[in-house]
XYZ file of C-alpha atoms in Angstrom:
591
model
C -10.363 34.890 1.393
C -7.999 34.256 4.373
C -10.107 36.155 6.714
C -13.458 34.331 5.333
C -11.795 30.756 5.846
C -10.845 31.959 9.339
C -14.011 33.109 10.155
C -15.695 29.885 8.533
C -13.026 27.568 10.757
C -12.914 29.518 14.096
C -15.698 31.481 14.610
C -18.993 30.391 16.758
C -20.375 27.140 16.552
C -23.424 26.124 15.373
C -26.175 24.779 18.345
C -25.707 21.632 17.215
C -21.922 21.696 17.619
C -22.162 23.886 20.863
C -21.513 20.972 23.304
C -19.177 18.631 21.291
C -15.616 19.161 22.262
C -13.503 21.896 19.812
C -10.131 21.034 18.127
C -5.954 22.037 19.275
C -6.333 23.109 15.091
C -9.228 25.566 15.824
C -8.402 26.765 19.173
C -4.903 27.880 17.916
C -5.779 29.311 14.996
C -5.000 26.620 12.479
C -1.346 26.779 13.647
C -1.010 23.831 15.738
C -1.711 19.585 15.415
C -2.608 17.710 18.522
C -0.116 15.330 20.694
C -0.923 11.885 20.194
C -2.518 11.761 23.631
C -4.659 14.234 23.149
C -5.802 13.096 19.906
C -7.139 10.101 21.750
C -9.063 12.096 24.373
C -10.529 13.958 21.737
C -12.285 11.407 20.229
C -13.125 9.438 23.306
C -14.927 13.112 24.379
C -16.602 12.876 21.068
C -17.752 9.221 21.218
C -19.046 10.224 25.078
C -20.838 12.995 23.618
C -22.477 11.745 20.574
C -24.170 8.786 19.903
C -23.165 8.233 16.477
C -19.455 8.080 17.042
C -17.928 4.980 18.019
C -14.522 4.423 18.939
C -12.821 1.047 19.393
C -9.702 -0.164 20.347
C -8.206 -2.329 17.878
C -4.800 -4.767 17.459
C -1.439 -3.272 19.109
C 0.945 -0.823 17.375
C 4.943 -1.452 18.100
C 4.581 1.740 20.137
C 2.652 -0.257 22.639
C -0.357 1.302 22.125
C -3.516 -0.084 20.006
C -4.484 1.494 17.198
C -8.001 2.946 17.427
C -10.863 2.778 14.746
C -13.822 5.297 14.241
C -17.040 4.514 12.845
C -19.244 7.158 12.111
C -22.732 6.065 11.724
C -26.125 8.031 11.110
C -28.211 5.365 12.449
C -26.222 4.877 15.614
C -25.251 1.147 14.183
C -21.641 0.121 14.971
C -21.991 -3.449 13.882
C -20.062 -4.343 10.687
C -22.369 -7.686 10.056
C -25.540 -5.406 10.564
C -23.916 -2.040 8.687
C -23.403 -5.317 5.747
C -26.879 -6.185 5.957
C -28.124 -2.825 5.609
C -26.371 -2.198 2.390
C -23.910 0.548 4.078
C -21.098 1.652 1.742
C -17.492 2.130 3.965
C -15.044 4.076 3.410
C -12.120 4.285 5.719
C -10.003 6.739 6.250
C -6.719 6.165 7.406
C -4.656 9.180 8.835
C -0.569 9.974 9.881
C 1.126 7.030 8.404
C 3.653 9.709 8.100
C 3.147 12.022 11.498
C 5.063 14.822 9.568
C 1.967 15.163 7.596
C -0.690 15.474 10.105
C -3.149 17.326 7.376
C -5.842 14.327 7.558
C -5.619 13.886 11.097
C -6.989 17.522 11.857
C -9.580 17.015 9.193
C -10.826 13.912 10.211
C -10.885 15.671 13.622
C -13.593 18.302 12.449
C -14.772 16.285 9.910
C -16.669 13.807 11.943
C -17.126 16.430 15.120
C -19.389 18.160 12.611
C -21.026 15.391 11.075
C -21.801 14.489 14.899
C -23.042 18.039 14.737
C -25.295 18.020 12.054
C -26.826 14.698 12.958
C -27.434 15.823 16.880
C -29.106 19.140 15.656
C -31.893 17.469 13.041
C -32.337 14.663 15.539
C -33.013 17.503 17.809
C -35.283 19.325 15.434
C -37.621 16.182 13.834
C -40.679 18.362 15.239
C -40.430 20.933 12.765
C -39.815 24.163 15.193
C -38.071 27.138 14.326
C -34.082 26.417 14.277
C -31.228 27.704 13.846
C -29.300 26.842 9.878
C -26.198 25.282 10.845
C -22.814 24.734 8.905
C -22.264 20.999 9.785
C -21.829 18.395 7.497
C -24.677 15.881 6.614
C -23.426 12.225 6.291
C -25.774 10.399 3.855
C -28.017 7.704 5.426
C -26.066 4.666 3.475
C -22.594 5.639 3.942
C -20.833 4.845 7.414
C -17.101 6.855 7.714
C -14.851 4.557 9.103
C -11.554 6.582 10.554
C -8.146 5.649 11.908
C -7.580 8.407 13.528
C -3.519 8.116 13.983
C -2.061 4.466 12.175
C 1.440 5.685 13.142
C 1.612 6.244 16.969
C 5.431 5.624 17.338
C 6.113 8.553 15.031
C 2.945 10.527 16.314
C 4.802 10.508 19.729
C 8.086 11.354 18.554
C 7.597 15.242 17.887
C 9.909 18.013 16.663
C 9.116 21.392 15.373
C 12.377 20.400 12.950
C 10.678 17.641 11.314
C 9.723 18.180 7.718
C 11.686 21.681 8.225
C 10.494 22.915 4.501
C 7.092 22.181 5.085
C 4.999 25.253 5.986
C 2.814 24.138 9.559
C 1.968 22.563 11.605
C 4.314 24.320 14.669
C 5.304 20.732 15.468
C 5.152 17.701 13.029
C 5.544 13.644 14.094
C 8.518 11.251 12.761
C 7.793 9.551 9.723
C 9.485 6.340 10.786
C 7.607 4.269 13.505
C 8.924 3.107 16.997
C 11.031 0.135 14.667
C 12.037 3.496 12.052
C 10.019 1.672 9.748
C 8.223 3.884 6.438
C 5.047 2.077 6.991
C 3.701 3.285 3.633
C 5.830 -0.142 2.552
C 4.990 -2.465 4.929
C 1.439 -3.723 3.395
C 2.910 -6.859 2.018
C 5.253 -7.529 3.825
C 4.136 -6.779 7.222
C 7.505 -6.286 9.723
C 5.186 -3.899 11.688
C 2.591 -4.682 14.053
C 0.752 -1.579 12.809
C 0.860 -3.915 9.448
C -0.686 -6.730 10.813
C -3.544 -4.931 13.212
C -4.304 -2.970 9.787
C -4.869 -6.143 7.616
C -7.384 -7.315 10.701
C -9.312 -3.627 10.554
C -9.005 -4.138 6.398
C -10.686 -7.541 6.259
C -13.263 -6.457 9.497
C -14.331 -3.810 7.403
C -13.787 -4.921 3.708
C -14.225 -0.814 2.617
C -16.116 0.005 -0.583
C -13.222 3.238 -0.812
C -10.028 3.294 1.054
C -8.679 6.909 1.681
C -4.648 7.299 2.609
C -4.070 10.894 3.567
C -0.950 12.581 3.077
C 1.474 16.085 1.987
C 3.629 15.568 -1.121
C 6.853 17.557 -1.391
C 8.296 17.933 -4.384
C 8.270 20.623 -6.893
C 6.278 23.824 -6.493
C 2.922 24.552 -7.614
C -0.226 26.440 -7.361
C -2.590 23.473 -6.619
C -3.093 22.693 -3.003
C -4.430 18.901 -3.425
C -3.276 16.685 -5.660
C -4.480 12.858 -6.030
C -2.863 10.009 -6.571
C -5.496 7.223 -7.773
C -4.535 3.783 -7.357
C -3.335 2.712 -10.952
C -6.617 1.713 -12.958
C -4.852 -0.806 -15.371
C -3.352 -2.252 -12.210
C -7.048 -2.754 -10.570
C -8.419 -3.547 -13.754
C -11.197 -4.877 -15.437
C -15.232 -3.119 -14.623
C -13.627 -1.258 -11.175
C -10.713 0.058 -13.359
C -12.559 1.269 -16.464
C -15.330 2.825 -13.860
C -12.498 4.137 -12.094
C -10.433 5.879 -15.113
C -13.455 6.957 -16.827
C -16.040 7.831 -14.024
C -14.977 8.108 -10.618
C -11.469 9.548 -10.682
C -13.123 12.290 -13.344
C -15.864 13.061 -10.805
C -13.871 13.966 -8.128
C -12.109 16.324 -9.948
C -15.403 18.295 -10.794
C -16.702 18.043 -6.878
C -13.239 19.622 -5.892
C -13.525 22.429 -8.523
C -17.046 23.225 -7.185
C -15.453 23.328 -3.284
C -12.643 25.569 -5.143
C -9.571 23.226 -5.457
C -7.985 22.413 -8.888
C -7.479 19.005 -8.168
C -4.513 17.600 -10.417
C -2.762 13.806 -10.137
C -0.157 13.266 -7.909
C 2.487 15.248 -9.335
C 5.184 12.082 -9.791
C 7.629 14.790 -10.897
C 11.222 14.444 -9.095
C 14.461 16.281 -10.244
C 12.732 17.600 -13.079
C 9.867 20.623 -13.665
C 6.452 19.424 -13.872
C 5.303 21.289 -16.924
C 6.951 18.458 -19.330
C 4.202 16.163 -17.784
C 5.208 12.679 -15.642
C 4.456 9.318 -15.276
C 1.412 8.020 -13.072
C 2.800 6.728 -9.561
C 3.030 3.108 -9.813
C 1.460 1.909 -6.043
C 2.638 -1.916 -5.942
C 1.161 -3.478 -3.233
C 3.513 -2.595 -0.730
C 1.769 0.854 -0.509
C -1.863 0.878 0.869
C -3.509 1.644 -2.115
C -1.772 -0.776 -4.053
C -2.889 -3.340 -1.019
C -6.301 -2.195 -1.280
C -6.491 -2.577 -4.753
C -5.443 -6.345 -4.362
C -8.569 -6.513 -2.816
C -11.691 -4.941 -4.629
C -11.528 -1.411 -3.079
C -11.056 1.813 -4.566
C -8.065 3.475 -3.014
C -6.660 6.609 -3.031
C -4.250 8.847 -1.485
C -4.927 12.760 -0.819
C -1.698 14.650 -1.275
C -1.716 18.172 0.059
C 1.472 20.202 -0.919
C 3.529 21.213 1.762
C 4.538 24.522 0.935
C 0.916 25.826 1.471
C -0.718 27.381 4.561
C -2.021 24.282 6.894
C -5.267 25.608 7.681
C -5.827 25.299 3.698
C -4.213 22.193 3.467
C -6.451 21.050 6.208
C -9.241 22.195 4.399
C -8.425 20.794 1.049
C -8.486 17.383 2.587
C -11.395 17.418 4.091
C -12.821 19.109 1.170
C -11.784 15.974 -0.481
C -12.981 13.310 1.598
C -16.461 15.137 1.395
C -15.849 14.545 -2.286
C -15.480 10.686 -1.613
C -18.713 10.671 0.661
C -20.971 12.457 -1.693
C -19.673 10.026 -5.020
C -19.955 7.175 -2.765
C -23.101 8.058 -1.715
C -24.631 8.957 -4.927
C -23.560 5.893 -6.900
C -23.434 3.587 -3.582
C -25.309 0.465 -5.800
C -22.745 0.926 -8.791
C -19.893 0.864 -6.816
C -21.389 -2.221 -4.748
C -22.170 -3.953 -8.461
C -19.043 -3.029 -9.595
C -17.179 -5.018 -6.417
C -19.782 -7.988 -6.382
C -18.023 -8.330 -10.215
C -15.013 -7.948 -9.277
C -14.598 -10.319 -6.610
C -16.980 -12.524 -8.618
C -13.930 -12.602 -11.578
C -11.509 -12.901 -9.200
C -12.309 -16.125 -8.319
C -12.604 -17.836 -12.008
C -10.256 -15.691 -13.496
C -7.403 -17.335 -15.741
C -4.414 -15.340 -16.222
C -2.580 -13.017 -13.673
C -0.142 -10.261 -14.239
C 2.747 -9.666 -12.153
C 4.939 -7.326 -13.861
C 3.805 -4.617 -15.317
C 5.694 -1.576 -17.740
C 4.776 1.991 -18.411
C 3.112 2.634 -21.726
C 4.363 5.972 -23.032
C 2.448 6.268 -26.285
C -0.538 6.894 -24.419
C -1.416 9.726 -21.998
C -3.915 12.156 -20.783
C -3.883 15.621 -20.727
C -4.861 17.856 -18.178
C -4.011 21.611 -16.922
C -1.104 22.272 -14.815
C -0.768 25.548 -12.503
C 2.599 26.217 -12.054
C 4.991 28.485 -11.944
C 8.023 29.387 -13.878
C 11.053 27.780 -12.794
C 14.958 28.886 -13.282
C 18.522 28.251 -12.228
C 20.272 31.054 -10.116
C 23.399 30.448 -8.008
C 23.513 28.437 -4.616
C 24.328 30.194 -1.656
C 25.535 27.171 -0.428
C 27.293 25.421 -2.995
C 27.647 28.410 -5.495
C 26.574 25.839 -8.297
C 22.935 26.434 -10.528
C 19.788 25.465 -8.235
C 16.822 25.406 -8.901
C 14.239 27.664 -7.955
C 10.817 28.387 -8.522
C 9.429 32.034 -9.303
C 5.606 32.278 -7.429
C 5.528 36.161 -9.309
C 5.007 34.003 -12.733
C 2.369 31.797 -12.112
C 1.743 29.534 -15.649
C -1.529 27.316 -17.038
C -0.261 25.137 -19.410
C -1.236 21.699 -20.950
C 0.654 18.544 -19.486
C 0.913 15.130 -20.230
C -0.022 12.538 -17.694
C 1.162 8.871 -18.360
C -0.911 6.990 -16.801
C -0.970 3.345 -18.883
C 0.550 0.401 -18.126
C 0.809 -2.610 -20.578
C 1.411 -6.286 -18.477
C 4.917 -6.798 -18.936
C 4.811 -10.669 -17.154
C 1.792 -12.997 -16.768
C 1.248 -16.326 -15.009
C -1.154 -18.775 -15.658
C -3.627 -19.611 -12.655
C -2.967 -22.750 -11.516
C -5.733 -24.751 -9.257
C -3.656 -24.515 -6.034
C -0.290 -23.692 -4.135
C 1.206 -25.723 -1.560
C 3.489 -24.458 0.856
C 5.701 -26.973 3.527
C 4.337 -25.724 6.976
C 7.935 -25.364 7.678
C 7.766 -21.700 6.392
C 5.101 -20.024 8.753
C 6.010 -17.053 8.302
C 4.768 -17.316 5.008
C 1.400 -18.829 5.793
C 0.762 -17.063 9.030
C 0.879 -13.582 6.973
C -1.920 -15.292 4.352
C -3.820 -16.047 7.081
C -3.470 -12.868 8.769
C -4.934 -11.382 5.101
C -8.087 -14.216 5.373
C -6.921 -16.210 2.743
C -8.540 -19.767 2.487
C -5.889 -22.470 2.918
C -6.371 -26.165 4.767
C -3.750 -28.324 6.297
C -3.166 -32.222 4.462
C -4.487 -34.283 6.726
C -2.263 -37.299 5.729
C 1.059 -37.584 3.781
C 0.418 -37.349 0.260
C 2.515 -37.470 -3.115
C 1.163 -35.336 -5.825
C 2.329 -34.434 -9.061
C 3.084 -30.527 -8.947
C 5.007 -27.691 -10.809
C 8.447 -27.579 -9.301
C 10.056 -23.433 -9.033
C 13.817 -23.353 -9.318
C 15.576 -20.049 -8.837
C 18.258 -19.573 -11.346
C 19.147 -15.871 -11.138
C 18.487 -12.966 -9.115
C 19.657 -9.590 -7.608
C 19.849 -8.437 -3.994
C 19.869 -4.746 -3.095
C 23.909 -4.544 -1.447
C 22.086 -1.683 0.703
C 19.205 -2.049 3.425
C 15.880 -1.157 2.303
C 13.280 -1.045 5.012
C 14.959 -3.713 7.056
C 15.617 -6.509 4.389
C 17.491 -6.592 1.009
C 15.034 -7.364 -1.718
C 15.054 -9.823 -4.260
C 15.285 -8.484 -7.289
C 15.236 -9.503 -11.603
C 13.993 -12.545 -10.316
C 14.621 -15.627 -13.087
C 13.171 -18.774 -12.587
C 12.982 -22.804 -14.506
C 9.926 -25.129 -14.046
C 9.900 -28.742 -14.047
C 6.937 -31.338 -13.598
C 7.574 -33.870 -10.752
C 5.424 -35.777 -8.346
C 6.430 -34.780 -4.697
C 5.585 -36.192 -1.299
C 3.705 -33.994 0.835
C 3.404 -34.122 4.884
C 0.360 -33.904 7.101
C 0.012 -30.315 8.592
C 1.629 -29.136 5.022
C -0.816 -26.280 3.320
C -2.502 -26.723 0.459
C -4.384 -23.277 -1.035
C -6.947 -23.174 -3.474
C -7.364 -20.898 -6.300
C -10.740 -20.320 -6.072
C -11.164 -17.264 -3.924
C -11.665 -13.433 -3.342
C -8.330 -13.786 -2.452
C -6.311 -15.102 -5.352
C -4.799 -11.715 -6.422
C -3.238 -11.511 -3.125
C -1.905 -14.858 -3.177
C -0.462 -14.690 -6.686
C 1.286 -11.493 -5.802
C 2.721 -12.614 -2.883
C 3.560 -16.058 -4.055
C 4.376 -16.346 -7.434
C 8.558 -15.036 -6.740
C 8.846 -12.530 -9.648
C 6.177 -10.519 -8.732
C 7.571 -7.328 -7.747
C 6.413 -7.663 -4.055
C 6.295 -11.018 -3.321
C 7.476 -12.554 -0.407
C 10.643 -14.105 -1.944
C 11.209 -10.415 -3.175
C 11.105 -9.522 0.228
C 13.571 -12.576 1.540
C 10.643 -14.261 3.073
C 12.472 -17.433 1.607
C 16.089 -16.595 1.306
C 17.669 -20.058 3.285
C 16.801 -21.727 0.218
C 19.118 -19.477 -1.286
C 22.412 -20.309 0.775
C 23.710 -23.953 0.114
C 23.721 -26.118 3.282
C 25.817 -29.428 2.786
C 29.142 -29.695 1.360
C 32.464 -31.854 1.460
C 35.760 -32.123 2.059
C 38.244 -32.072 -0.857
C 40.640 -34.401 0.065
C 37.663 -37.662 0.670
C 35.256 -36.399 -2.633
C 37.955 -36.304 -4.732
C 37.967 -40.318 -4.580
C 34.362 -40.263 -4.600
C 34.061 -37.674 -7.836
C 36.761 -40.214 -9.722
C 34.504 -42.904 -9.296
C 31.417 -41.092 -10.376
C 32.994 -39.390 -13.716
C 34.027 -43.003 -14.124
C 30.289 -44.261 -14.079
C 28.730 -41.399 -15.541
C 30.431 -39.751 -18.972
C 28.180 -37.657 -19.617
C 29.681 -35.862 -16.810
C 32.660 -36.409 -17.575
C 31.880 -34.612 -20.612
C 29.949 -31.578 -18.489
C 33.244 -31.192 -16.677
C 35.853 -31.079 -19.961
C 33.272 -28.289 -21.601
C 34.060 -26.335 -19.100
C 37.708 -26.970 -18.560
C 37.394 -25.815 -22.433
C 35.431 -22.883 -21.982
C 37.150 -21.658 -18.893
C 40.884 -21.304 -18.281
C 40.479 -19.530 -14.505
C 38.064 -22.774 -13.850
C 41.011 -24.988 -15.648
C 43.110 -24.070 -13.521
C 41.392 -24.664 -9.961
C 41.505 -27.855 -8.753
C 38.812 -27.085 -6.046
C 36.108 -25.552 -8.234
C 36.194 -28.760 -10.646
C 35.233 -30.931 -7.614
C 32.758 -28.434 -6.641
C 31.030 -28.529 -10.334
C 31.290 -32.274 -10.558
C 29.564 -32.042 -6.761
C 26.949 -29.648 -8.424
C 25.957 -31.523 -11.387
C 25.954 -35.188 -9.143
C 23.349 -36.699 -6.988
C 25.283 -36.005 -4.228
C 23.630 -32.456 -3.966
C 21.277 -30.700 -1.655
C 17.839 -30.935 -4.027
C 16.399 -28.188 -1.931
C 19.094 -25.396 -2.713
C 17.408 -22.832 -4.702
C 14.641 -24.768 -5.026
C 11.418 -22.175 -4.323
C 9.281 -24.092 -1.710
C 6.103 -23.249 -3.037
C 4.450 -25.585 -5.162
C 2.126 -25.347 -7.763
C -0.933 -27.947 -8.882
C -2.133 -27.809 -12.612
């Protein structure tokens, strides 16, 4: 089988393929992965040599170098508006978001060199005379192959054949953090990266029908060399998440059988063995899928296991985005009916989740090729590891959890207003294309006022901020006066999933989770004991009620009975004297 694949990969080129330019992958025997710079000649040769590869430069990277974007077209269009017109389905494929796993890069590589191939050669042949059969790939008429052919460039460039040290090829592998050491795989929402930002303008250019993320999983060991994780189909929901659960997902399984992969789920199986099944990934939007599914677009990530040869890994992924291109192809009018309803119900649709919980008395059931595992002594610690035995390979029936209930849900209301004080904010909506306008005059409307009352901040760094976390909230009615320039956002778009996720603050990735709005957290005005205590004397005179506030606590408290300071503070607190804008969460809602 090795020597057939071998042959297959490196042996002579069909005529069509004769003059387009051959791959680092082939020409060293599956062994090695390309520098970044000469991943970039590559395709440039291949876009010289073929008319129906195009490749663009696109927004900047932080490396200082623009990411690039592929389109792969049998009718030698490159237009998006036109490819829209002529009922084209996309898919893009995105490649080395983690450098260390290069597997989609190289199959992208001979991927589209052959589907260059293969449209060259019948081009070539329309007369009907005698040819030659080649092995290149046919891309159907109504599907154009978008490809980024390296989204990480930072980590691309930094090489080291000790990257990824247990994973079994590539000679050398890239970083997985980017020139900032950002994991870009969770920088969708919140967008720190330029990579983030030139992505979301590629994302919206395009608007793909199916969004492909390849990667290499580590993990525990196994006998399957692809495994898939599927953005969640609860999650997406509605006609695009039953079609994907019960058609699409199920189809790609049977197309990778017939290329000869047993394709299983992403195996979401850490510090335990796999054979007692595992919960679905959960891909909130800070992953791409999870972005993409905001969005209308199928998504999925490709997850080739590291322990297996890379010429097979490189052929199990493009063995699965094959897969994509013939289901896409085949049901290219459901999956564009499917979308039109999707964005369609978007737009009126009522309720929202933003938290969501794992179901565990539901599952699937699939079969698992594993192999026995066992504990033996460490040679380095001389405590029980665990290892895994490849001489006792298993098939056995596994759970997959892959249901989730909405744990939190928010009603829609007509529109949010954000103070164009916070641009950061409203810079990274419009950045995603969502639909806002500035107030043209100062105006007081009655809105639905957010107060944070509780929440938890990670004590440790987690990709460069400290996220907000069990996020509790209280909301009060109150008409508020509104400046000119100030943004008011309608709920009536393609976009409202995105903007509900991002705005409403207990949504597990919104941008107060990220600290997009932590200065409201940190009070601002205060006063000197000595003056306020006059001041506080007076007020408790005027006001019993607080006098009252303030001898329920003495009560309740002995530590607080006993300090002078923090009874001046809670009389400060619970006065008018107060900052009104500490804690209060600047974005507003209309009913």
């Amino acid at each position: 089988m090795k020597f057939l694949f071998t042959t297959l990969l490196l042996g002579s080129l069909s005529l069509a393929q004769a003059q387009l330019p051959k791959t680092q992958f082939e020409e060293s025997g599956g062994k090695q992965s390309p520098e970044y710079p000469d991943i970039i000649r590559w395709w440039q040769q291949l876009d010289q040599q073929s008319d129906y590869v195009k490749m663009m430069p696109m927004g900047m990277s932080d490396a200082g170098f623009p990411l690039h974007l592929v389109l792969v077209s049998a009718d030698k269009d490159f237009s998006i508006p036109s490819l829209k017109k002529k009922n084209k389905r996309i898919i893009l494929v995105m490649n080395g978001i983690h450098p260390g796993e290069p597997d989609g890069i190289d199959a992208s590589m001979l991927l589209c060199r052959d589907i260059a191939g293969k449209l060259k050669y019948d081009a070539t042949n329309k007369g009907g005379r005698s040819v030659v059969k080649t092995n290149d790939y046919k891309l159907p008429e109504n599907i154009v192959l978008a490809v980024i052919p390296v989204y990480n460039i930072g980590g691309c460039l930094n090489r080291s054949a000790n990257y990824r040290i247990d994973q079994n090829g590539p000679d050398e592998k890239g970083f997985r953090g980017n020139s900032q050491n950002l994991d870009l795989n969770r920088d969708f929402i919140k967008s720190d990266s330029k990579e983030s930002r030139s992505f979301a303008e590629i994302f919206h250019l395009l608007d793909p029908d199916v969004f492909v993320d390849n990667h290499v999983s580590d993990g525990a060991d196994y006998q399957h060399v692809m495994t898939l994780l599927t953005s969640q189909h609860n999650k997406l929901g509605g006609v695009m998440g039953d079609y994907l659960d019960s058609v699409f997902e199920p189809a790609l399984y049977g197309k990778m059988k017939s290329k000869g992969f047993d394709l299983v789920p992403y195996v979401n199986s850490f510090g335990d063995t796999p054979e007692s099944g595992w919960p679905e990934y959960w891909d909130s939007p800070r992953y791409s899928s999870g972005y993409a599914s905001l969005w209308q677009t199928f998504a999925f990530v490709p997850e080739t296991h590291m322990l297996k040869p890379y010429p097979q890994r490189v052929q199990a992924t493009r063995a699965m985005m094959e897969s994509f291109i013939e289901f896409t192809s085949a049901n290219s009018e459901k999956i564009k009916s499917l979308r039109d309803q999707a964005k369609a119900a978007v737009r009126t649709q009522a309720e929202f989740p933003i938290a969501w919980k794992l179901n565990r008395d539901k599952f699937r059931e699939i079969t698992f090729l594993g192999y026995e595992a066992g504990r033996k002594p460490s040679e380095v610690s001389g405590l029980p590891r665990l290892y895994y035995d490849r001489n006792k390979p298993f098939a056995k029936t596994v759970k997959i959890y892959n249901y989730y209930a909405v744990k939190t849900g928010i009603r829609k209301p007509k529109a949010y207003i954000i103070p164009q004080g916070w641009w950061r904010v409203t810079d990274l909506l419009q950045l995603n294309k969502v639909i806002m306008r500035r107030l043209l005059h100062d105006t007081t409307i009655e809105v639905t006022v957010t107060r944070i009352t509780d929440f938890k901040s990670n004590a440790r760094q987690y990709e460069m901020h400290h996220p907000n976390t069990e996020v509790s909230v209280t909301t009060t009615t109150e008409k508020k006066t509104f400046h000119a320039g100030d943004w008011f956002i309608p709920m009536d778009q393609v976009a409202n999933r995105f903007i509900v996720e991002t705005l409403e603050p207990q949504s597990e990735d919104s941008y107060f989770a990220w600290n997009f709005f932590d200065a409201i957290l940190g009070q601002k005005e205060g006063f000197s004991g000595y003056s306020f205590e006059d001041i506080a004397a007076d007020y408790l005179r005027k006001n019993p009620e607080s006098r009252k506030l303030l001898e329920d606590k003495k009560q309740s408290d002995t530590a607080f009975a006993r300090d002078a300071r923090a009874q001046l503070n809670f009389v400060y607190q619970h006065s008018p004297f107060f900052e009104n804008s500490y804690q209060l969460y600047p974005v507003f809602k209309v009913e």
